[in-house]
XYZ file of C-alpha atoms in Angstrom:
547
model
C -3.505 -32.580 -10.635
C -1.225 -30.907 -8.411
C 0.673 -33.135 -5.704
C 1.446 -32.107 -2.384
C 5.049 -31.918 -2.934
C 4.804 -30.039 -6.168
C 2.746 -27.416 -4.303
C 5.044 -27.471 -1.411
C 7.532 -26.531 -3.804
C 5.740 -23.694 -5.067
C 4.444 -21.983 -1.667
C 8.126 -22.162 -0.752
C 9.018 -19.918 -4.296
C 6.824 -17.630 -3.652
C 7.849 -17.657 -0.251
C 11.201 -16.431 -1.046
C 10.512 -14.761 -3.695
C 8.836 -11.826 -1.208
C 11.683 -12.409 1.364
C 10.401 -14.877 3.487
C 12.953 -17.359 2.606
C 14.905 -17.192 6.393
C 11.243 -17.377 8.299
C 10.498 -20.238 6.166
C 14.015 -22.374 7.020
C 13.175 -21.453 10.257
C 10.263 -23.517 10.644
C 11.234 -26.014 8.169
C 14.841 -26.562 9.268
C 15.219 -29.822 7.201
C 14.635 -28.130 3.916
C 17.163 -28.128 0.943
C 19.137 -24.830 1.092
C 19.783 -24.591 -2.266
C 16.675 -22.822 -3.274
C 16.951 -19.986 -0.406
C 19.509 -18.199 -2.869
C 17.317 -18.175 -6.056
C 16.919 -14.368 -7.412
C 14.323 -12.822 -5.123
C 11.904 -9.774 -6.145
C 12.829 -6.593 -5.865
C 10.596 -5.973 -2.598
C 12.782 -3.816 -0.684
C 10.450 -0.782 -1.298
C 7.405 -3.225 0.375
C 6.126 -3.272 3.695
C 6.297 -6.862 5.495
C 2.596 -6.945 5.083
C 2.392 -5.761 1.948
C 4.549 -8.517 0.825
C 2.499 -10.959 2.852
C -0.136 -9.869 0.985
C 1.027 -9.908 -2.434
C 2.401 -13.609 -1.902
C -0.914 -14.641 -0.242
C -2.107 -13.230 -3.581
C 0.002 -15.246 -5.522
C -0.427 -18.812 -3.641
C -3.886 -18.321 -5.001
C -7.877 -19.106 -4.113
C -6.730 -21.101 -0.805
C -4.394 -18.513 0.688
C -6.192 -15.495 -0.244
C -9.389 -16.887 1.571
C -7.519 -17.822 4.753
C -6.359 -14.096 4.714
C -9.719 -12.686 4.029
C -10.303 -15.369 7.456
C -7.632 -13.554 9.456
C -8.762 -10.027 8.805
C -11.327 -10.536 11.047
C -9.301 -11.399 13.497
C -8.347 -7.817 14.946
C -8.135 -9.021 18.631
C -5.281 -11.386 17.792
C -2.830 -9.379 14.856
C -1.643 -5.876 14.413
C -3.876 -3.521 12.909
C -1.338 -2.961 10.278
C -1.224 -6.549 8.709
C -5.425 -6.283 9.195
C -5.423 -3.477 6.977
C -3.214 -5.103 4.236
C -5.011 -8.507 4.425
C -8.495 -6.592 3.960
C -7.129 -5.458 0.542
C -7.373 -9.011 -0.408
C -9.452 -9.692 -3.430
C -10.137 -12.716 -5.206
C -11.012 -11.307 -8.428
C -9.519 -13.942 -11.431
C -9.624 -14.049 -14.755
C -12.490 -16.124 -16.306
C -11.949 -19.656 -17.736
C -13.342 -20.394 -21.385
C -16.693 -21.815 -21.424
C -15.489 -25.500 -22.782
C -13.494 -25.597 -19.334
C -17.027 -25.449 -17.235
C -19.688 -26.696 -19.687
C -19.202 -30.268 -18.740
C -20.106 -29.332 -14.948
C -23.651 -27.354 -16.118
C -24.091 -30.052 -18.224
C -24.046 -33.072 -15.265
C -26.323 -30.714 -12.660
C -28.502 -28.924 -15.246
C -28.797 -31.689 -17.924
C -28.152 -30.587 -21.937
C -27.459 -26.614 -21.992
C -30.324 -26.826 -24.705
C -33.152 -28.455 -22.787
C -32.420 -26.726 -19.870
C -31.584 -23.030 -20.975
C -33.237 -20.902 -23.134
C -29.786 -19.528 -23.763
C -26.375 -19.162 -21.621
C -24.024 -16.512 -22.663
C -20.627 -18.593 -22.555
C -19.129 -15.128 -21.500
C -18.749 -15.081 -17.747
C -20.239 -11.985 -15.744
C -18.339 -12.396 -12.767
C -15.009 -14.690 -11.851
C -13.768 -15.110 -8.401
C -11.324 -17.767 -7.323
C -13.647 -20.502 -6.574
C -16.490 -20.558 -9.320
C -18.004 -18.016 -12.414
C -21.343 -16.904 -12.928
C -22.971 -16.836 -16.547
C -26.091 -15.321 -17.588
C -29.178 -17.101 -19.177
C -32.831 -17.598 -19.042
C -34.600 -20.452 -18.444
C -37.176 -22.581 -21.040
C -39.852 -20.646 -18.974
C -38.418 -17.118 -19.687
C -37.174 -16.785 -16.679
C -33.912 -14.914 -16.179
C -31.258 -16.526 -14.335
C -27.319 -16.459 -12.954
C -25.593 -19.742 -13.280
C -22.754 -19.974 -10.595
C -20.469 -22.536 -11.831
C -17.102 -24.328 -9.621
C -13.651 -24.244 -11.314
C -12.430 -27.300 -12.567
C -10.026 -29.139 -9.654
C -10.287 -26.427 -7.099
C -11.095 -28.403 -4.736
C -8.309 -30.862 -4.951
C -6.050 -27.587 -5.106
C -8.091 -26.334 -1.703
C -7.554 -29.977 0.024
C -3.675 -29.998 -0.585
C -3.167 -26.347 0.538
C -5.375 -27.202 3.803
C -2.982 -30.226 4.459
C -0.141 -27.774 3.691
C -1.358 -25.065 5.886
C -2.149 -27.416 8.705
C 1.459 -28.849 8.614
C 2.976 -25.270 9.452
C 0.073 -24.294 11.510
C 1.864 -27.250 13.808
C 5.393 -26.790 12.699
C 5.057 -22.867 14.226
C 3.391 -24.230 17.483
C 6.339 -26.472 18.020
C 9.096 -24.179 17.279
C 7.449 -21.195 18.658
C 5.686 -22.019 21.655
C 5.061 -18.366 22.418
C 2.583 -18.704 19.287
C -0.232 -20.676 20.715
C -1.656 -17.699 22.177
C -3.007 -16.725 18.784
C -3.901 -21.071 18.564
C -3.068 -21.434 14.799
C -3.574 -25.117 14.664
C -7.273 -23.349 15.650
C -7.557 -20.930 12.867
C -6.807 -23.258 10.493
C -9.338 -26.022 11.445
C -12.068 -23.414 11.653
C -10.573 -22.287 7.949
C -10.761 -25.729 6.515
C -14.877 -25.976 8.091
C -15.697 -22.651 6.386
C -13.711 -23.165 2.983
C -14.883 -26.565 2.486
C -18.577 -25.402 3.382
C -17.638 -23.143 0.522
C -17.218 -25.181 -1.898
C -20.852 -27.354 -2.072
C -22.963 -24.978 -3.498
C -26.037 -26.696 -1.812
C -24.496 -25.037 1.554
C -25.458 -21.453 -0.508
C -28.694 -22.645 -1.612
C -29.756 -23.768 1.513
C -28.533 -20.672 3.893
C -30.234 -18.742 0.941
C -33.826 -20.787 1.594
C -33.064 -20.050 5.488
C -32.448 -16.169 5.160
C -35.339 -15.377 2.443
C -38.370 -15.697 5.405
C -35.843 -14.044 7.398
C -34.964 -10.462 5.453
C -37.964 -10.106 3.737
C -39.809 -9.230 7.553
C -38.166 -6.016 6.349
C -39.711 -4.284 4.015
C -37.976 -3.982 0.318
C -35.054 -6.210 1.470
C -34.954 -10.095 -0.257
C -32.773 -12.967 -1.851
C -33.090 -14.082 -4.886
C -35.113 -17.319 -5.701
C -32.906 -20.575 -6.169
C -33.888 -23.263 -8.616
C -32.969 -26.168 -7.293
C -33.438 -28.561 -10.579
C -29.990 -27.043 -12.478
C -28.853 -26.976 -8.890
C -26.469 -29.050 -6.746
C -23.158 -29.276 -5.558
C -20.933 -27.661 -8.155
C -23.115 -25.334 -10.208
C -26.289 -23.420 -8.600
C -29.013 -21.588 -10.343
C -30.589 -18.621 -9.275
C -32.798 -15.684 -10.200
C -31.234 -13.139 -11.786
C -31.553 -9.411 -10.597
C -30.795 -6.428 -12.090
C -29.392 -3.763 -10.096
C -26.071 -1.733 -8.652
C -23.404 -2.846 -6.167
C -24.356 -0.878 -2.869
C -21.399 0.822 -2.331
C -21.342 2.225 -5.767
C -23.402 5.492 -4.466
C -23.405 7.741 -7.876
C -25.331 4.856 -9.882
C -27.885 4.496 -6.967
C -28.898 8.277 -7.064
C -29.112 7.598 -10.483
C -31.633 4.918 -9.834
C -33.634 7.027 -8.132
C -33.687 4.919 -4.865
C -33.421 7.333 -1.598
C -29.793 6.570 0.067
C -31.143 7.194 3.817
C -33.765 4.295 3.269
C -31.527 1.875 1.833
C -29.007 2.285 4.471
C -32.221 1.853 7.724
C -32.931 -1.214 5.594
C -29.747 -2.836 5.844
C -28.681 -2.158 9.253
C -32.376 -3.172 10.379
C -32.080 -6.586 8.337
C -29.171 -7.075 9.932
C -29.832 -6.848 13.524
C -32.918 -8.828 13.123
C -31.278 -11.720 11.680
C -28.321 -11.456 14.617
C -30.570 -10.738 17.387
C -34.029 -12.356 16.179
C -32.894 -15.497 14.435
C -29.039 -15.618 15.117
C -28.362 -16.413 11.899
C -26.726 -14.203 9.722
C -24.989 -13.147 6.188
C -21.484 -12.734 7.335
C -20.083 -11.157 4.331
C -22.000 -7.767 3.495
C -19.053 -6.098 1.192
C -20.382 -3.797 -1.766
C -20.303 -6.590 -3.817
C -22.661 -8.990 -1.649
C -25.404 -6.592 -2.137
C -27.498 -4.781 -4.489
C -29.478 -2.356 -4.775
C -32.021 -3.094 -7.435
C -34.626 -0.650 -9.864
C -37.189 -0.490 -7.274
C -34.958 0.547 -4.942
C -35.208 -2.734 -2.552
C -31.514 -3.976 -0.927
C -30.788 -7.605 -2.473
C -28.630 -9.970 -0.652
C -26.074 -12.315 -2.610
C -23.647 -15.223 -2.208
C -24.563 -17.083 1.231
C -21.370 -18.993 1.214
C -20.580 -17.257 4.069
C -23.183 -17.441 6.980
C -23.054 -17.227 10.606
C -24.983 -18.631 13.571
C -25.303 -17.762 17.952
C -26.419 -19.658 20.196
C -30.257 -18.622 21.383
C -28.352 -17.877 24.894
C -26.169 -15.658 23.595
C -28.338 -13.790 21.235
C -29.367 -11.649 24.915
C -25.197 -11.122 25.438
C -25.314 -9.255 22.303
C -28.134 -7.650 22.978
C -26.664 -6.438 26.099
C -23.615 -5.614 24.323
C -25.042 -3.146 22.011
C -26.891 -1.216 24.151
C -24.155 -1.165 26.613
C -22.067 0.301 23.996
C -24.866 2.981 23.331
C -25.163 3.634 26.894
C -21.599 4.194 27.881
C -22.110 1.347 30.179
C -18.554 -0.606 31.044
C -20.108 -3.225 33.348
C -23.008 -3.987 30.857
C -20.314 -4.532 28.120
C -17.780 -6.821 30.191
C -20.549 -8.976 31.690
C -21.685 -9.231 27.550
C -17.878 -10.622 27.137
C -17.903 -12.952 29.627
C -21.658 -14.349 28.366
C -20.061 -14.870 25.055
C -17.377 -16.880 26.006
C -14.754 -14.532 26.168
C -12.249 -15.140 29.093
C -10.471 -12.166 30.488
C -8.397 -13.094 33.692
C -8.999 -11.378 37.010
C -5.444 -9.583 37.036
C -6.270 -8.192 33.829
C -9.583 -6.963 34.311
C -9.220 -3.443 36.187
C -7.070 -2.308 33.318
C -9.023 -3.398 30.195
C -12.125 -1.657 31.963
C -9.864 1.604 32.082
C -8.629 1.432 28.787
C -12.430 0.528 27.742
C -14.177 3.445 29.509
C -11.096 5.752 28.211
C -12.455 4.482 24.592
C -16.372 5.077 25.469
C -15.486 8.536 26.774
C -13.883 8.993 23.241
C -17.107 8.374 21.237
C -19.536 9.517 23.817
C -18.393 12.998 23.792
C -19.031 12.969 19.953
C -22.498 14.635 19.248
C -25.142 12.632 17.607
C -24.089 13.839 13.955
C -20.244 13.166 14.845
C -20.897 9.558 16.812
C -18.958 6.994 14.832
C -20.246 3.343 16.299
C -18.119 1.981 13.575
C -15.076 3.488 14.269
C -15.732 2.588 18.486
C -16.393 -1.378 16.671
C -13.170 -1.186 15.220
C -12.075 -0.221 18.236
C -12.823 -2.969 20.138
C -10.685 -5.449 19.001
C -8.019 -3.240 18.815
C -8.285 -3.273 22.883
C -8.765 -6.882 23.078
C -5.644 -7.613 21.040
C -3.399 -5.140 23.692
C -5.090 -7.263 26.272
C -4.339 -10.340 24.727
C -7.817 -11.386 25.347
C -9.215 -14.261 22.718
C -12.936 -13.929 21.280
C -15.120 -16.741 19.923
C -14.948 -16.601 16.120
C -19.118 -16.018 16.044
C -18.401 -12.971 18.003
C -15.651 -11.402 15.558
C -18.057 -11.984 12.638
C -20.694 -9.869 14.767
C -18.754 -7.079 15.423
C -17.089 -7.377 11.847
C -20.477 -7.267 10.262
C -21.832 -4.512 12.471
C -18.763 -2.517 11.781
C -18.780 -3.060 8.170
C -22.482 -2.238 7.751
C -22.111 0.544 9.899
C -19.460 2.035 7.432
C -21.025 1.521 4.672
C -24.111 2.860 5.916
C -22.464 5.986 6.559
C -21.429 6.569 3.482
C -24.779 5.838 1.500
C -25.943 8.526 4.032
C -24.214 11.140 5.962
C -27.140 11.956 8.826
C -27.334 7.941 9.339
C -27.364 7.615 12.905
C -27.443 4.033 14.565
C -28.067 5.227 18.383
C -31.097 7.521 16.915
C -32.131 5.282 14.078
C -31.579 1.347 14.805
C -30.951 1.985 18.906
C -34.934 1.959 19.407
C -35.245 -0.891 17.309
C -33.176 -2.879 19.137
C -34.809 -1.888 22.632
C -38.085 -2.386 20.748
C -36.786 -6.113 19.572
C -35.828 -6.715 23.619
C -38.818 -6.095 24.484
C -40.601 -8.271 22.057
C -38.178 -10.991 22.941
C -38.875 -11.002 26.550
C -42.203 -11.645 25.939
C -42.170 -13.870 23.015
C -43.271 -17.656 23.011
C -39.544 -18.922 23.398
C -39.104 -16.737 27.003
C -42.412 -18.171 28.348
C -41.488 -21.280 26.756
C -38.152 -20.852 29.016
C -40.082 -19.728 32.056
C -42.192 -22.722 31.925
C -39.141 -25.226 31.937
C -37.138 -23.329 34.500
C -40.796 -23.174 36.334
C -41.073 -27.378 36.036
C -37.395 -27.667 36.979
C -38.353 -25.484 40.685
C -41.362 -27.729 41.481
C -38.677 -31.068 40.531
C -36.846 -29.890 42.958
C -39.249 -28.977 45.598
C -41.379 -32.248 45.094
C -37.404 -34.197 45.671
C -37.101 -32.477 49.444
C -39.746 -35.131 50.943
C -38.496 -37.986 49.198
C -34.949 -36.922 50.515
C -36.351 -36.134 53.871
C -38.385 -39.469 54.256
C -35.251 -41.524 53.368
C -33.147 -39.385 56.143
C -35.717 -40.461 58.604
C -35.997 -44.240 57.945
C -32.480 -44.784 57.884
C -32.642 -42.440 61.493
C -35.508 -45.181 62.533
C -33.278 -48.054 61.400
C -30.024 -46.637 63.234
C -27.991 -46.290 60.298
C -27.857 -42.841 61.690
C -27.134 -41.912 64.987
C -28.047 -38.322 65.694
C -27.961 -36.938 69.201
C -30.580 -34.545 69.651
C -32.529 -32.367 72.894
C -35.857 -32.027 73.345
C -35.830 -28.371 72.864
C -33.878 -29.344 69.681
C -37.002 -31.897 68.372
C -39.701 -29.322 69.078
C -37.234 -26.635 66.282
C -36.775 -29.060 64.126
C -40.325 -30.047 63.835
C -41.908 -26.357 63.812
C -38.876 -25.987 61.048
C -40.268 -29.514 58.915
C -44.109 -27.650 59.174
C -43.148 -24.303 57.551
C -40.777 -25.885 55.392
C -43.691 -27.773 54.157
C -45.617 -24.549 53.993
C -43.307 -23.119 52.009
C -42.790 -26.221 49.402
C -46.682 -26.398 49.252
C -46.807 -22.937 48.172
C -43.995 -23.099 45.750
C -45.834 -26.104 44.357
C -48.722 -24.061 43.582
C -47.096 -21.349 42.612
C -45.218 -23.983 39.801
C -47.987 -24.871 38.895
C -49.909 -22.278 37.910
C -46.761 -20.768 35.954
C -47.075 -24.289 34.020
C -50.548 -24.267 33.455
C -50.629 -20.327 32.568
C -47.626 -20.958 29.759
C -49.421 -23.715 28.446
C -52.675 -21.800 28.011
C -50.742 -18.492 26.237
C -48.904 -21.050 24.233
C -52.275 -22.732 23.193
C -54.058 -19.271 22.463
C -54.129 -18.294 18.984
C -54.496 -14.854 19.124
C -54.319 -11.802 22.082
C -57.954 -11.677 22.773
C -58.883 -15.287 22.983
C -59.875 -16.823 27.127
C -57.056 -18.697 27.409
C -54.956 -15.830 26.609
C -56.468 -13.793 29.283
C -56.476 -16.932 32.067
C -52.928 -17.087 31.375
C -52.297 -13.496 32.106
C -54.421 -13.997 35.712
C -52.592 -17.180 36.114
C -49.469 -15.014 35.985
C -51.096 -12.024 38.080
C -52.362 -14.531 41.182
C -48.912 -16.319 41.000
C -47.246 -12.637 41.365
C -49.666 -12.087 44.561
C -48.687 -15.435 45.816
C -45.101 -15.046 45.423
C -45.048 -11.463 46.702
C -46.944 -12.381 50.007
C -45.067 -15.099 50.821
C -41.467 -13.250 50.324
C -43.421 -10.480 52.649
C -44.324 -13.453 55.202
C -40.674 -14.253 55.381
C -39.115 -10.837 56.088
C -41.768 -9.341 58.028
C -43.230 -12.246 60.106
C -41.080 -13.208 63.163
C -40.313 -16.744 63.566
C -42.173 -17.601 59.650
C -38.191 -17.921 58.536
């Protein structure tokens, strides 16, 4: 068991052993300085963030996740140390089997009841877990993901450890908050330790399954949740090649063009659709298996938007496709994303000087990934913060993007998924959850209009009772009471127009299928309180004296 002041002791060698021995006393002024002149390593002939790297690298599973974290981050570091940190891998060598058995065998029971076999060689080792091989009493073949022994007591003392310099740098470098690492590293600690219970995976695997397979020849494996829990999960097993390895999926025989539609489709469904979504699609995430359908793996790593910002994004994208500066900025501030008034005329410039860049490309030369990249590049200059959901958007659309491009050369998003996209807004606006929407906002109108009298009345009786004194003409009584008659015009056909927006929704909501009466009384409910509302906005501009 490692203590915190052991590992304190070894972040601070490696530390100093890549040079970072001065930035380190800086921020830990109290420390002994007798270890800041142990040998260092020859790094002379390193970049800064390639030594960054190589000791996040070394500090092991915790560190090298909380750089793969940062990467996504463009709008808040250089795209230099963004680069380095994407380089990260956590690729480990394997533990012997006798190190992990005793964790299959308290979630999956005796390896001999439970497995038909288990190869004890690992197929895959990252730095959190290993995944074994085996087939089921039933014949069926599975992969058996399995934790390392004490990670996570390793992961809890390097969050404490990264918290406490998180808030030693905001202290002695209050120019740092900007970039709010006390921030980073709570939302770090959420994600890691969401991480490490493999039920989290099972479960955002259950949720994505209906999800992705509404695309044809896209799915996720099957989980089998009787070996599974929260150390070791169990899951069907599926033959196939990584998707970024491009020579073995010719050799498959599965067409490149398709596979790439499939994925950027399944995608933007499950952003825009469901706003939930895999937020991890590198090559080794995904398959490609002998039938030629795209596979999803590891859900670890899942996002979600809000269902009021799903539209932003919509709005986003096609603003982007459309060259449209406005659309794109009001998307940013829908998100969240606060960019002060002084500082808006220039980041439209420098963002319709970037549009102009791409949109001058033809259709076989556009490069949406490239202008994705792009984006928080210009946000960073700005020093504009983004929500974190909104990084892992443009992150995942950038890296799908990329990687769609190179499965297939004449993939075009603006020609290929752009339709799609205008197709999905379309379906949106007049799915269940809008009318669902228009209904509420509908029932919140005729709230308020059916308040005005009750205000109204209690205005008057306290005028009767003289707990008002209002000084009023004659002329002034006759106004007021030819305004009280239309206003109640007005309210009365407001109220009717409420209502039969209320009882319209209800009906389409009821209907079970396009053809049924109440589906078609809905849509007249909707036509006659379109008449309504037209006429009466016509009464009030054309009439004299109706205002």
């Amino acid at each position: 068991m490692v203590t915190k002041l052991r590992r304190y002791s070894q972040i601070a060698d490696v530390l100093i052993k890549y040079g970072y021995g001065m930035a380190l006393k800086q921020v830990f002024p109290e420390s002994s300085l007798r270890r800041f002149f142990r040998k260092k390593a020859p790094v002379s002939n390193l970049s800064d963030y390639e030594r960054i790297r190589l000791a996040l690298e070394e500090l092991g599973p915790t560190f090298i996740k909380f750089g793969q974290i940062v990467s996504t981050r463009r709008e808040m570091f250089p795209s230099g140390l963004i680069a380095e940190l994407l380089k990260l891998t956590d690729d480990v060598p394997s533990l012997p089997f006798e190190e992990v058995r005793s964790t299959i065998v308290e979630f999956c029971g005796p390896i001999d009841e439970a497995f038909e076999y288990l190869e004890e060689t690992p197929i895959a080792a990252a730095s959190l877990s290993q995944v074994h091989r085996g087939m089921l009493k039933d014949g069926t073949l599975v992969a058996v993901k399995v934790q390392r022994p004490d990670i996570e007591a390793l992961i809890e003392v390097d969050l404490l450890i990264l918290q406490s310099f998180a808030e030693r740098i905001e202290v002695r470098y209050p120019e740092m908050i900007i970039y709010n690492p006390t921030g980073i590293v709570r939302e770090f600690a959420i994600q890691i330790r969401r991480e490490l219970d493999f039920s989290n995976d099972g479960r955002n695997a259950d949720r994505l399954r209906p999800i992705v397979s509404e695309v044809p020849h896209v799915r996720v494996p099957d989980i089998y949740w009787k070996y599974s829990g929260k150390k070791v999960l169990v899951m069907e097993y599926i033959i196939g090649v990584r998707v970024d390895d491009f020579g073995s999926i010719r050799l498959i025989g599965a067409n490149l063009h398709d596979v790439a539609n499939r994925g950027m489709k399944c995608y933007i469904k499950q952003i825009l659709k469901y706003g939930f979504f895999h937020a991890d699609p590198h090559g080794g995430n995904l398959l490609v298996d002998m039938d030629g359908d795209l596979v999803f793996l590891d859900f670890g790593s899942v996002a979600m938007i809000r269902p009021e910002r799903k539209e932003a994004i919509v709005t986003l994208l096609l603003g982007i496709l459309e060259d449209d500066v406005d659309e794109i900025v009001d998307s940013f501030l829908q998100l969240g994303v606060k960019i002060e008034d002084k500082s808006m005329d220039a980041f439209k410039d420098d963002l319709y000087a970037i549009l102009t860049e791409y949109s001058g490309q033809s259709i076989e030369d556009f490069d949406l990934s490239g202008l994705m990249n792009q984006i928080p590049v210009l946000l960073n200059r700005h020093h504009i913060q983004v929500p974190m959901n909104l990084m892992q958007v443009i992150k995942v659309i950038a890296m799908v993007l990329d990687t769609g491009k190179h499965l297939d050369p004449e993939f075009h998003f603006s020609t290929e998924v752009g339709p799609y996209i205008k197709e999905m807004e379309i379906e949106r606006i007049f799915s269940r959850d809008t009318i669902r929407y228009v209904a509420k906002e509908a029932m919140d109108i005729v709230d308020d209009v059916l308040s005005v009298p009750k205000s109204l009345n209690r205005a008057l009786t306290k005028a009767t009772d003289g707990s008002i004194n209002i000084d009023v003409a004659a002329n002034d009584v006759m106004c007021l009471s030819r305004s009280i008659d239309r206003a109640s015009n007005k309210m009365l056909v407001g109220i009717v127009v409420g209502a039969i927006l209320i009882g319209s929704s209800m009906m389409f909501l009821l209907s079970p299928e396009g053809t049924s009466v109440p589906y078609n009384l809905a849509l007249f409910g909707y036509l006659s309180a379109f008449v309504i509302g037209v006429y009466s906005v016509y009464r009030v501009w054309k009439i004299p004296g109706y205002e």
